[in-house]
Amino acid sequence: MLISNAAISHRSTIFALMVIAVITGIYSYIVLPRESTPDITVPYVLVVTPYEGVAPGDIETLITLPIERKLKGLKDVEEIRSVSAEGSSMITIEFKTDVDIDNALQWVRDKVDQAKGDLPTDLENDPSILEVNLSEFPILMVSVSGDLGETVLKEVAERLEDRIEEIPGVLDVVLTGARERQIRVEFDPERLAAYRLSFADILGTISQENVNIPGGSIDIGKGKYLLRLPGEIEDPDEIDNFVLLSREQKPIYFKDIATVRDTYEDRTSHARLNGRDTITLAIKKRTGENIIAVADQVFGLLEVARTLVPDGVELSVTLNQSKDIRRMVTELENNILTGLLLVVSVLFIFLGLRNAFFVALAIPFSMLISFVILQALGITLNMVVLFSLILALGMLVDNAIVVVENIYRHMEEGTGRIEAARIAASEVGWPVISSTITTLCAFFPMIFWPGIMGEFMKYLPITLIVTLSASLFVALVINPVVCAAFMRLGGREGHPLPEESRTIAFYRRSLEVALRRRGWVLLGSFAFLIGIVTLYGVLGHGVELFPDTEPNRAYVEIKAPEGTNLATSNGMAQKVEEIAKDEQDLRFVIAEVGTASSDSGGESLQANYSKVSLDFVDRADRHEGSNQVVARIREALRDFSGAEIKVEKQKEGPPTGPPVNIEISGEESSILGELAQQVRKRIKDVPGLVDLKDDFTKAKPEFRIEVDREKANLLGLSTALISNTVKAAISGSKLGVYREGKDEYDIVARLPEERRQQLADIENLLVPTLGGDPVPLSTVAQVELRVGFGSIRHLDQKRVVTISANTYGRNSNEVLLEVQKNLEGLDLPAGYRIAFSGEQEEQQKASAFLGKAFLTAIFLISLVLITQFNSVAQACIVMTSVILSLSGVFLGLMVTVTPFGIIMTGIGVISLAGVVVNNAIVLIDYINQLRSKGMSLDEALVRAGTVRFRPVMLTAITTILGLLPMAVGVSFDFFSLSLEVGGESAQWWGPMAVAVIFGLAVATLLTLVVVPVLYSFSVAPPWRKKREV
């Protein structure tokens, strides 16, 4: 082999490269950014338009539809969703994942600009175009809680915010749960009436007085002087003495008709941590910064801050991505080290200490070279990359085993070590390259996985391709060089030779019997496959998209009816908190009242929504599984009245939506609501279906002010003037700002809270007239209680209602099939359609892609094999081992009581296709070499089988042992020197490991017997009269 010969001839250069690989590899591993999940680009763009005080129906007509009509022409769009809620419109555009997000943002800006001419002229702010960037999501959440009052908590939080923002790796700190200070001017309606003043008469006074206008400059003598007219308020109490107007030469002061209060803005939400009021700091890191390094700096600052805050104030970290990443990295590192220990132990047993050392070199050098390449590619160290390294662990030594074993065999035959290294590398070089390429061919199609799922999972094939390519380099360059320099002959001290002879002798006899009964062997092999698949169809445990793992967090979402006020929603959240507080495995119970989150990451203030987050203690400290706690809380909330309750576990991996997600689209909201109720009625009793809800927002009660335009016109009033007066009195009108140091606080005029509680307060509101004397609102308008629209949702410009549910205690696909069966025959009006989305949609997409990827991998592998052997028949022999390996996959799923995972088992099967062919390639290549030297067919088959028995078994066993800790969920923690059982990563990746382990085990046994039998059939089929001997 040219590359191996060149390396052996330049051994000093290779040793120098090895040193460089060690140094750069260790450095790359240290500096590689750590994160729990891959840093993927989410192709969502949001268009958010606030229009305060406007009803959802008007938001839809005036804002959402005009913008949607312009967005319709965008290219490369998957779907457009929108929510028209009270006071705001939010449109979510999902682009295809291969679209450059910067281009997408510009396209959306251009379309929104085109729509601005169709939007209301009184919009205070233009629509905001936002990118959903996962890298800007908080890495830490710090809660400031206590019983010392809002003012103290806010002061502590703001000081902490300033200090954290000084940390170099921190991008931003967002304070939530703290109300802003507000200077409020509250007017007395009776005093206004006594002075014959309206609310509108006084709004401009403060803005005219609270000014600081430069007067230019003036030259006096030889000097130049600036002119300033300082009129800004220096103390809120100054407003009391502002002169509103004069009557009969007597000034009317603000203090005569209003009270100035230094207070806070109205409460629109509540936040609590373990029952105590809290203010939260959401800390975001800069792009490219290491999460763990940034988090450590924040923790150091918090340790100091805890010694300085007042007694009774507690600083708690409620979200810590760095802890999750540390745990995951440590868990996967332990799996790697445990697997490595098992692999090296087996190498020692089979090869002896010296040869085991030469082979084991492949693992660290392949890993170190891979770290360098991964860093160069800008890939982070995350759960997908780390599992890929585990999957590759056992395969890294495959090539090295073949090369080192062959070198040692030639040395045993009397060849010098340098020449033995040259000859051995040349003999197995192309088979090793071919087997590696076939493995890469299996993973290569997965790089092109579309969608967010593909963006998440593509790091698996990329990492494996990099790592296995590095192992090929090590096997053909480093291993021959090291063996040529240091290999010595000696007894294989790692195992007793007689035992090995008995094992090989047993295999030889078995193979000879199999070759005499070729037909029965093939019939039995395929009968075994058919039997296992049939048995799995009867005893299997269903299908799932991703494994169901024990969550670290769970959420209780509370949706009260439209029109529910904040106080009522707060009471509901407190009931849930009361239920959860007695659970001993919960570290934090966090309540957020009045804030609703969307699937695309946006948030809006909605008084009828609440969420209670349940944060579990560390897995090792739990008294029971977190799934059991979630189930118990769900059961306790079963009879919760007055609101819809949804209990949901935090899910790992890419977003997929609920297991049951039904979308009904059409034109009329009322009909959609009726259809949603029919669907819920049909499926509510399906076993295993929990948390059933829909997002149809029932009609919201509202007071509608109907202006008598004729009366208003006679008094010189316009609808706009009346509307602005009502809005200012009830919601408040901003009159200016009060500056204190670097901070600015709004000055707002409105009626006192106690004077805007009743319908009569609105009817008695004074409105100015042309004659100067204000009149009550009831004179020119009638206030009626009516029912308006709730939130209105669109999917691709059509109104849509979504019915969703989770599953518990039953396979989600089985539940979904029963749901679909119950909905058969549902009578839909013309123009209305029903569709299943969410996890079901993602599962169908994943199944379709993985099926194509598997066929593509088979085609590519076959192409390589045909090129390698120049024989279609021999390529088919190798591919038969792939088909037979499926019996091992289904057997493993039955033995471990594991559902067939579309993602995990599917990727495992594809991975298997690339792995199982390797041994068959090496075996057939050696058979061809022996027959080319004149050896008879049967003799060549038996000889090749016995000579390649050990390498074949070794490569299979090392791959299996490398994955074993992940499959069984047991590994040794080398940092705490303890045994880890049932880790989170094992729950997530275990099904894939099971598929590869059992599939490879069965395929290896079949390879050693069935491949020689098939080869015999291809050369000497039974229909020939004379068989070659």
Short mmCIF file of N, CA and C in Angstrom, two decimals, residues 683-815:
data_model
loop_
_atom_site.label_atom_id
_atom_site.label_comp_id
_atom_site.label_asym_id
_atom_site.label_seq_id
_atom_site.Cartn_x
_atom_site.Cartn_y
_atom_site.Cartn_z
N ILE A 683 -63.29 11.66 20.98
CA ILE A 683 -62.01 11.03 21.35
C ILE A 683 -61.70 11.09 22.83
N LYS A 684 -62.52 11.77 23.63
CA LYS A 684 -62.16 12.02 25.03
C LYS A 684 -62.02 10.74 25.87
N ASP A 685 -62.68 9.66 25.44
CA ASP A 685 -62.63 8.42 26.22
C ASP A 685 -61.61 7.42 25.70
N VAL A 686 -60.77 7.81 24.76
CA VAL A 686 -59.74 6.90 24.24
C VAL A 686 -58.75 6.60 25.36
N PRO A 687 -58.51 5.33 25.68
CA PRO A 687 -57.56 4.98 26.75
C PRO A 687 -56.15 5.51 26.44
N GLY A 688 -55.52 6.09 27.46
CA GLY A 688 -54.17 6.60 27.30
C GLY A 688 -54.10 8.04 26.84
N LEU A 689 -55.26 8.64 26.53
CA LEU A 689 -55.29 10.03 26.07
C LEU A 689 -55.46 10.95 27.28
N VAL A 690 -54.53 11.89 27.47
CA VAL A 690 -54.59 12.82 28.62
C VAL A 690 -54.35 14.24 28.12
N ASP A 691 -54.70 15.20 28.98
CA ASP A 691 -54.46 16.62 28.72
C ASP A 691 -55.12 17.08 27.42
N LEU A 692 -56.34 16.60 27.16
CA LEU A 692 -57.06 16.97 25.94
C LEU A 692 -57.49 18.43 26.03
N LYS A 693 -57.17 19.22 25.01
CA LYS A 693 -57.56 20.63 25.00
C LYS A 693 -57.59 21.12 23.56
N ASP A 694 -58.18 22.30 23.37
CA ASP A 694 -58.13 22.94 22.05
C ASP A 694 -57.80 24.41 22.24
N ASP A 695 -57.36 25.06 21.15
CA ASP A 695 -56.99 26.47 21.25
C ASP A 695 -58.07 27.39 20.71
N PHE A 696 -59.29 26.86 20.56
CA PHE A 696 -60.39 27.73 20.16
C PHE A 696 -60.71 28.65 21.32
N THR A 697 -60.60 29.93 21.10
CA THR A 697 -60.84 30.90 22.16
C THR A 697 -62.29 31.33 22.10
N LYS A 698 -63.00 30.94 23.10
CA LYS A 698 -64.43 31.24 23.12
C LYS A 698 -64.65 32.74 23.20
N ALA A 699 -65.83 33.14 22.86
CA ALA A 699 -66.15 34.57 22.80
C ALA A 699 -65.81 35.28 24.11
N LYS A 700 -65.27 36.47 23.96
CA LYS A 700 -64.82 37.24 25.12
C LYS A 700 -65.81 38.38 25.39
N PRO A 701 -66.25 38.54 26.64
CA PRO A 701 -67.19 39.63 26.94
C PRO A 701 -66.49 40.98 26.82
N GLU A 702 -67.23 41.96 26.29
CA GLU A 702 -66.65 43.29 26.13
C GLU A 702 -67.76 44.34 26.19
N PHE A 703 -67.40 45.53 26.70
CA PHE A 703 -68.30 46.67 26.66
C PHE A 703 -68.05 47.41 25.35
N ARG A 704 -69.13 47.60 24.60
CA ARG A 704 -69.00 48.31 23.32
C ARG A 704 -69.68 49.67 23.44
N ILE A 705 -68.93 50.72 23.12
CA ILE A 705 -69.45 52.09 23.20
C ILE A 705 -69.93 52.49 21.81
N GLU A 706 -71.26 52.61 21.67
CA GLU A 706 -71.86 52.98 20.40
C GLU A 706 -72.13 54.48 20.41
N VAL A 707 -71.38 55.23 19.61
CA VAL A 707 -71.50 56.69 19.57
C VAL A 707 -72.69 57.10 18.70
N ASP A 708 -73.52 58.00 19.24
CA ASP A 708 -74.60 58.60 18.43
C ASP A 708 -73.95 59.74 17.66
N ARG A 709 -73.66 59.48 16.40
CA ARG A 709 -72.87 60.44 15.62
C ARG A 709 -73.61 61.77 15.45
N GLU A 710 -74.92 61.72 15.36
CA GLU A 710 -75.68 62.96 15.17
C GLU A 710 -75.57 63.86 16.39
N LYS A 711 -75.80 63.28 17.58
CA LYS A 711 -75.67 64.07 18.81
C LYS A 711 -74.24 64.57 19.00
N ALA A 712 -73.29 63.70 18.74
CA ALA A 712 -71.90 64.09 18.92
C ALA A 712 -71.53 65.23 17.99
N ASN A 713 -72.04 65.18 16.75
CA ASN A 713 -71.71 66.23 15.79
C ASN A 713 -72.29 67.57 16.20
N LEU A 714 -73.49 67.55 16.76
CA LEU A 714 -74.11 68.80 17.21
C LEU A 714 -73.30 69.46 18.32
N LEU A 715 -72.61 68.64 19.12
CA LEU A 715 -71.80 69.18 20.22
C LEU A 715 -70.35 69.40 19.80
N GLY A 716 -70.06 69.17 18.51
CA GLY A 716 -68.68 69.37 18.04
C GLY A 716 -67.73 68.26 18.42
N LEU A 717 -68.29 67.08 18.62
CA LEU A 717 -67.45 65.94 19.03
C LEU A 717 -67.26 64.97 17.86
N SER A 718 -66.09 64.39 17.80
CA SER A 718 -65.82 63.35 16.81
C SER A 718 -65.65 62.01 17.52
N THR A 719 -65.82 60.92 16.77
CA THR A 719 -65.63 59.60 17.35
C THR A 719 -64.19 59.42 17.83
N ALA A 720 -63.24 60.00 17.09
CA ALA A 720 -61.83 59.88 17.48
C ALA A 720 -61.58 60.57 18.81
N LEU A 721 -62.16 61.77 19.00
CA LEU A 721 -61.96 62.49 20.26
C LEU A 721 -62.57 61.72 21.42
N ILE A 722 -63.77 61.17 21.22
CA ILE A 722 -64.41 60.39 22.27
C ILE A 722 -63.58 59.15 22.60
N SER A 723 -63.10 58.46 21.55
CA SER A 723 -62.30 57.24 21.76
C SER A 723 -61.02 57.54 22.52
N ASN A 724 -60.33 58.60 22.14
CA ASN A 724 -59.08 58.96 22.81
C ASN A 724 -59.32 59.34 24.27
N THR A 725 -60.44 60.02 24.53
CA THR A 725 -60.76 60.39 25.90
C THR A 725 -60.99 59.16 26.77
N VAL A 726 -61.76 58.20 26.23
CA VAL A 726 -62.02 56.96 26.97
C VAL A 726 -60.72 56.19 27.20
N LYS A 727 -59.93 56.09 26.14
CA LYS A 727 -58.67 55.35 26.25
C LYS A 727 -57.74 55.97 27.29
N ALA A 728 -57.65 57.30 27.28
CA ALA A 728 -56.76 57.98 28.23
C ALA A 728 -57.24 57.80 29.66
N ALA A 729 -58.56 57.88 29.86
CA ALA A 729 -59.10 57.79 31.22
C ALA A 729 -58.98 56.37 31.78
N ILE A 730 -59.21 55.38 30.97
CA ILE A 730 -59.24 53.99 31.45
C ILE A 730 -57.85 53.35 31.40
N SER A 731 -57.20 53.43 30.23
CA SER A 731 -55.89 52.79 30.08
C SER A 731 -54.74 53.71 30.49
N GLY A 732 -55.00 55.02 30.44
CA GLY A 732 -53.96 55.97 30.79
C GLY A 732 -53.35 56.61 29.57
N SER A 733 -52.87 57.82 29.75
CA SER A 733 -52.24 58.54 28.65
C SER A 733 -50.87 59.04 29.12
N LYS A 734 -49.85 58.74 28.33
CA LYS A 734 -48.51 59.14 28.69
C LYS A 734 -48.32 60.64 28.43
N LEU A 735 -47.92 61.37 29.48
CA LEU A 735 -47.76 62.81 29.39
C LEU A 735 -46.31 63.25 29.22
N GLY A 736 -45.39 62.34 29.43
CA GLY A 736 -43.97 62.69 29.34
C GLY A 736 -43.17 61.71 30.18
N VAL A 737 -41.91 62.11 30.48
CA VAL A 737 -41.05 61.25 31.29
C VAL A 737 -40.42 62.06 32.41
N TYR A 738 -40.14 61.35 33.49
CA TYR A 738 -39.41 61.94 34.61
C TYR A 738 -38.05 61.26 34.68
N ARG A 739 -36.99 62.06 34.62
CA ARG A 739 -35.63 61.51 34.60
C ARG A 739 -35.02 61.61 35.99
N GLU A 740 -34.39 60.47 36.39
CA GLU A 740 -33.68 60.42 37.66
C GLU A 740 -32.38 59.69 37.42
N GLY A 741 -31.30 60.44 37.35
CA GLY A 741 -30.03 59.85 36.97
C GLY A 741 -30.08 59.40 35.53
N LYS A 742 -29.71 58.12 35.29
CA LYS A 742 -29.74 57.58 33.93
C LYS A 742 -31.08 56.96 33.57
N ASP A 743 -31.99 56.90 34.54
CA ASP A 743 -33.25 56.20 34.32
C ASP A 743 -34.37 57.17 33.95
N GLU A 744 -35.31 56.66 33.15
CA GLU A 744 -36.50 57.43 32.77
C GLU A 744 -37.74 56.69 33.21
N TYR A 745 -38.72 57.43 33.73
CA TYR A 745 -39.97 56.84 34.18
C TYR A 745 -41.13 57.61 33.57
N ASP A 746 -42.14 56.86 33.12
CA ASP A 746 -43.29 57.49 32.46
C ASP A 746 -44.13 58.28 33.45
N ILE A 747 -44.64 59.40 32.95
CA ILE A 747 -45.66 60.16 33.68
C ILE A 747 -46.98 59.87 32.98
N VAL A 748 -47.91 59.28 33.70
CA VAL A 748 -49.16 58.81 33.09
C VAL A 748 -50.34 59.43 33.82
N ALA A 749 -51.30 59.91 33.02
CA ALA A 749 -52.53 60.47 33.58
C ALA A 749 -53.67 59.48 33.36
N ARG A 750 -54.48 59.25 34.37
CA ARG A 750 -55.64 58.37 34.23
C ARG A 750 -56.55 58.55 35.44
N LEU A 751 -57.69 57.93 35.39
CA LEU A 751 -58.61 57.95 36.54
C LEU A 751 -58.07 57.04 37.63
N PRO A 752 -58.39 57.33 38.89
CA PRO A 752 -57.99 56.41 39.98
C PRO A 752 -58.62 55.03 39.76
N GLU A 753 -57.97 54.00 40.29
CA GLU A 753 -58.46 52.64 40.08
C GLU A 753 -59.89 52.47 40.57
N GLU A 754 -60.20 53.07 41.71
CA GLU A 754 -61.54 52.88 42.27
C GLU A 754 -62.62 53.59 41.45
N ARG A 755 -62.21 54.49 40.53
CA ARG A 755 -63.18 55.22 39.70
C ARG A 755 -63.28 54.64 38.29
N ARG A 756 -62.71 53.47 38.06
CA ARG A 756 -62.85 52.79 36.76
C ARG A 756 -63.14 51.31 36.97
N GLN A 757 -64.02 51.07 37.95
CA GLN A 757 -64.39 49.70 38.28
C GLN A 757 -65.80 49.35 37.82
N GLN A 758 -66.64 50.37 37.64
CA GLN A 758 -68.05 50.14 37.34
C GLN A 758 -68.41 50.71 35.97
N LEU A 759 -69.50 50.18 35.41
CA LEU A 759 -69.99 50.68 34.13
C LEU A 759 -70.37 52.16 34.23
N ALA A 760 -70.90 52.56 35.39
CA ALA A 760 -71.30 53.96 35.57
C ALA A 760 -70.11 54.90 35.47
N ASP A 761 -68.93 54.45 35.87
CA ASP A 761 -67.73 55.29 35.78
C ASP A 761 -67.44 55.65 34.32
N ILE A 762 -67.68 54.71 33.43
CA ILE A 762 -67.45 54.98 32.01
C ILE A 762 -68.53 55.92 31.48
N GLU A 763 -69.78 55.65 31.86
CA GLU A 763 -70.89 56.47 31.34
C GLU A 763 -70.81 57.91 31.84
N ASN A 764 -70.26 58.15 33.02
CA ASN A 764 -70.17 59.50 33.59
C ASN A 764 -68.88 60.23 33.19
N LEU A 765 -68.06 59.60 32.38
CA LEU A 765 -66.82 60.22 31.96
C LEU A 765 -67.13 61.49 31.18
N LEU A 766 -66.44 62.60 31.52
CA LEU A 766 -66.72 63.89 30.88
C LEU A 766 -65.94 64.02 29.58
N VAL A 767 -66.67 64.50 28.54
CA VAL A 767 -66.09 64.68 27.22
C VAL A 767 -66.22 66.16 26.86
N PRO A 768 -65.15 66.82 26.36
CA PRO A 768 -65.22 68.26 26.05
C PRO A 768 -66.10 68.54 24.83
N THR A 769 -66.72 69.72 24.82
CA THR A 769 -67.56 70.13 23.69
C THR A 769 -67.08 71.46 23.15
N LEU A 770 -67.68 71.89 22.00
CA LEU A 770 -67.29 73.18 21.42
C LEU A 770 -67.66 74.34 22.32
N GLY A 771 -68.77 74.18 23.07
CA GLY A 771 -69.21 75.26 23.94
C GLY A 771 -68.34 75.45 25.16
N GLY A 772 -67.46 74.48 25.43
CA GLY A 772 -66.55 74.62 26.57
C GLY A 772 -66.95 73.80 27.76
N ASP A 773 -68.24 73.57 27.95
CA ASP A 773 -68.69 72.78 29.08
C ASP A 773 -68.70 71.30 28.69
N PRO A 774 -67.98 70.44 29.41
CA PRO A 774 -67.96 69.02 29.08
C PRO A 774 -69.30 68.37 29.40
N VAL A 775 -69.57 67.28 28.71
CA VAL A 775 -70.81 66.53 28.94
C VAL A 775 -70.44 65.08 29.26
N PRO A 776 -71.28 64.37 30.02
CA PRO A 776 -71.01 62.95 30.29
C PRO A 776 -71.03 62.14 28.99
N LEU A 777 -70.28 61.07 28.99
CA LEU A 777 -70.21 60.20 27.81
C LEU A 777 -71.59 59.67 27.46
N SER A 778 -72.43 59.40 28.46
CA SER A 778 -73.76 58.84 28.23
C SER A 778 -74.64 59.76 27.40
N THR A 779 -74.27 61.05 27.32
CA THR A 779 -75.05 62.00 26.53
C THR A 779 -74.94 61.73 25.04
N VAL A 780 -73.78 61.26 24.60
CA VAL A 780 -73.52 61.10 23.16
C VAL A 780 -73.24 59.64 22.78
N ALA A 781 -73.28 58.72 23.73
CA ALA A 781 -72.98 57.32 23.42
C ALA A 781 -73.72 56.40 24.37
N GLN A 782 -73.89 55.17 23.91
CA GLN A 782 -74.54 54.14 24.71
C GLN A 782 -73.54 53.01 24.94
N VAL A 783 -73.39 52.59 26.19
CA VAL A 783 -72.45 51.52 26.54
C VAL A 783 -73.23 50.22 26.67
N GLU A 784 -72.86 49.21 25.86
CA GLU A 784 -73.57 47.94 25.85
C GLU A 784 -72.60 46.79 26.11
N LEU A 785 -73.08 45.78 26.84
CA LEU A 785 -72.30 44.56 27.07
C LEU A 785 -72.55 43.60 25.92
N ARG A 786 -71.49 43.25 25.21
CA ARG A 786 -71.61 42.33 24.09
C ARG A 786 -70.52 41.25 24.18
N VAL A 787 -70.59 40.36 23.22
CA VAL A 787 -69.61 39.28 23.16
C VAL A 787 -68.81 39.45 21.88
N GLY A 788 -67.49 39.51 22.02
CA GLY A 788 -66.62 39.67 20.85
C GLY A 788 -65.82 38.40 20.59
N PHE A 789 -64.97 38.48 19.59
CA PHE A 789 -64.11 37.34 19.25
C PHE A 789 -63.06 37.12 20.33
N GLY A 790 -62.67 35.85 20.50
CA GLY A 790 -61.46 35.55 21.24
C GLY A 790 -60.29 35.61 20.27
N SER A 791 -59.18 35.02 20.64
CA SER A 791 -58.02 34.99 19.74
C SER A 791 -58.39 34.20 18.47
N ILE A 792 -57.90 34.69 17.33
CA ILE A 792 -58.19 34.07 16.05
C ILE A 792 -56.88 33.59 15.45
N ARG A 793 -56.83 32.31 15.09
CA ARG A 793 -55.60 31.72 14.54
C ARG A 793 -55.77 31.39 13.07
N HIS A 794 -54.69 31.60 12.33
CA HIS A 794 -54.68 31.28 10.91
C HIS A 794 -53.57 30.28 10.61
N LEU A 795 -53.80 29.43 9.62
CA LEU A 795 -52.77 28.61 9.01
C LEU A 795 -52.87 28.82 7.51
N ASP A 796 -51.82 29.43 6.94
CA ASP A 796 -51.80 29.76 5.51
C ASP A 796 -53.07 30.50 5.11
N GLN A 797 -53.40 31.53 5.90
CA GLN A 797 -54.47 32.49 5.67
C GLN A 797 -55.87 31.94 5.94
N LYS A 798 -55.98 30.70 6.35
CA LYS A 798 -57.27 30.15 6.72
C LYS A 798 -57.37 30.04 8.23
N ARG A 799 -58.57 30.31 8.76
CA ARG A 799 -58.76 30.15 10.19
C ARG A 799 -58.60 28.68 10.58
N VAL A 800 -57.98 28.45 11.72
CA VAL A 800 -57.68 27.07 12.13
C VAL A 800 -57.87 26.94 13.63
N VAL A 801 -58.33 25.77 14.03
CA VAL A 801 -58.43 25.41 15.45
C VAL A 801 -57.67 24.10 15.64
N THR A 802 -56.88 24.04 16.70
CA THR A 802 -56.06 22.85 16.96
C THR A 802 -56.51 22.15 18.22
N ILE A 803 -56.77 20.84 18.12
CA ILE A 803 -57.08 20.01 19.28
C ILE A 803 -55.84 19.16 19.56
N SER A 804 -55.33 19.22 20.77
CA SER A 804 -54.09 18.49 21.09
C SER A 804 -54.27 17.70 22.38
N ALA A 805 -53.41 16.68 22.52
CA ALA A 805 -53.44 15.85 23.73
C ALA A 805 -52.11 15.14 23.87
N ASN A 806 -51.79 14.76 25.10
CA ASN A 806 -50.64 13.92 25.38
C ASN A 806 -51.10 12.49 25.58
N THR A 807 -50.15 11.59 25.71
CA THR A 807 -50.48 10.19 25.98
C THR A 807 -49.76 9.76 27.26
N TYR A 808 -50.37 8.81 27.96
CA TYR A 808 -49.74 8.29 29.17
C TYR A 808 -50.16 6.85 29.37
N GLY A 809 -49.16 5.99 29.66
CA GLY A 809 -49.44 4.60 29.96
C GLY A 809 -49.76 3.75 28.75
N ARG A 810 -49.59 4.29 27.56
CA ARG A 810 -49.91 3.55 26.34
C ARG A 810 -49.09 4.14 25.20
N ASN A 811 -48.69 3.30 24.25
CA ASN A 811 -47.91 3.76 23.12
C ASN A 811 -48.67 4.83 22.35
N SER A 812 -47.99 5.95 22.05
CA SER A 812 -48.66 7.09 21.43
C SER A 812 -49.22 6.75 20.06
N ASN A 813 -48.55 5.88 19.29
CA ASN A 813 -49.07 5.51 17.97
C ASN A 813 -50.35 4.70 18.08
N GLU A 814 -50.43 3.84 19.09
CA GLU A 814 -51.66 3.07 19.29
C GLU A 814 -52.81 4.01 19.65
N VAL A 815 -52.54 4.99 20.51
CA VAL A 815 -53.56 5.98 20.88
C VAL A 815 -54.01 6.75 19.65
#
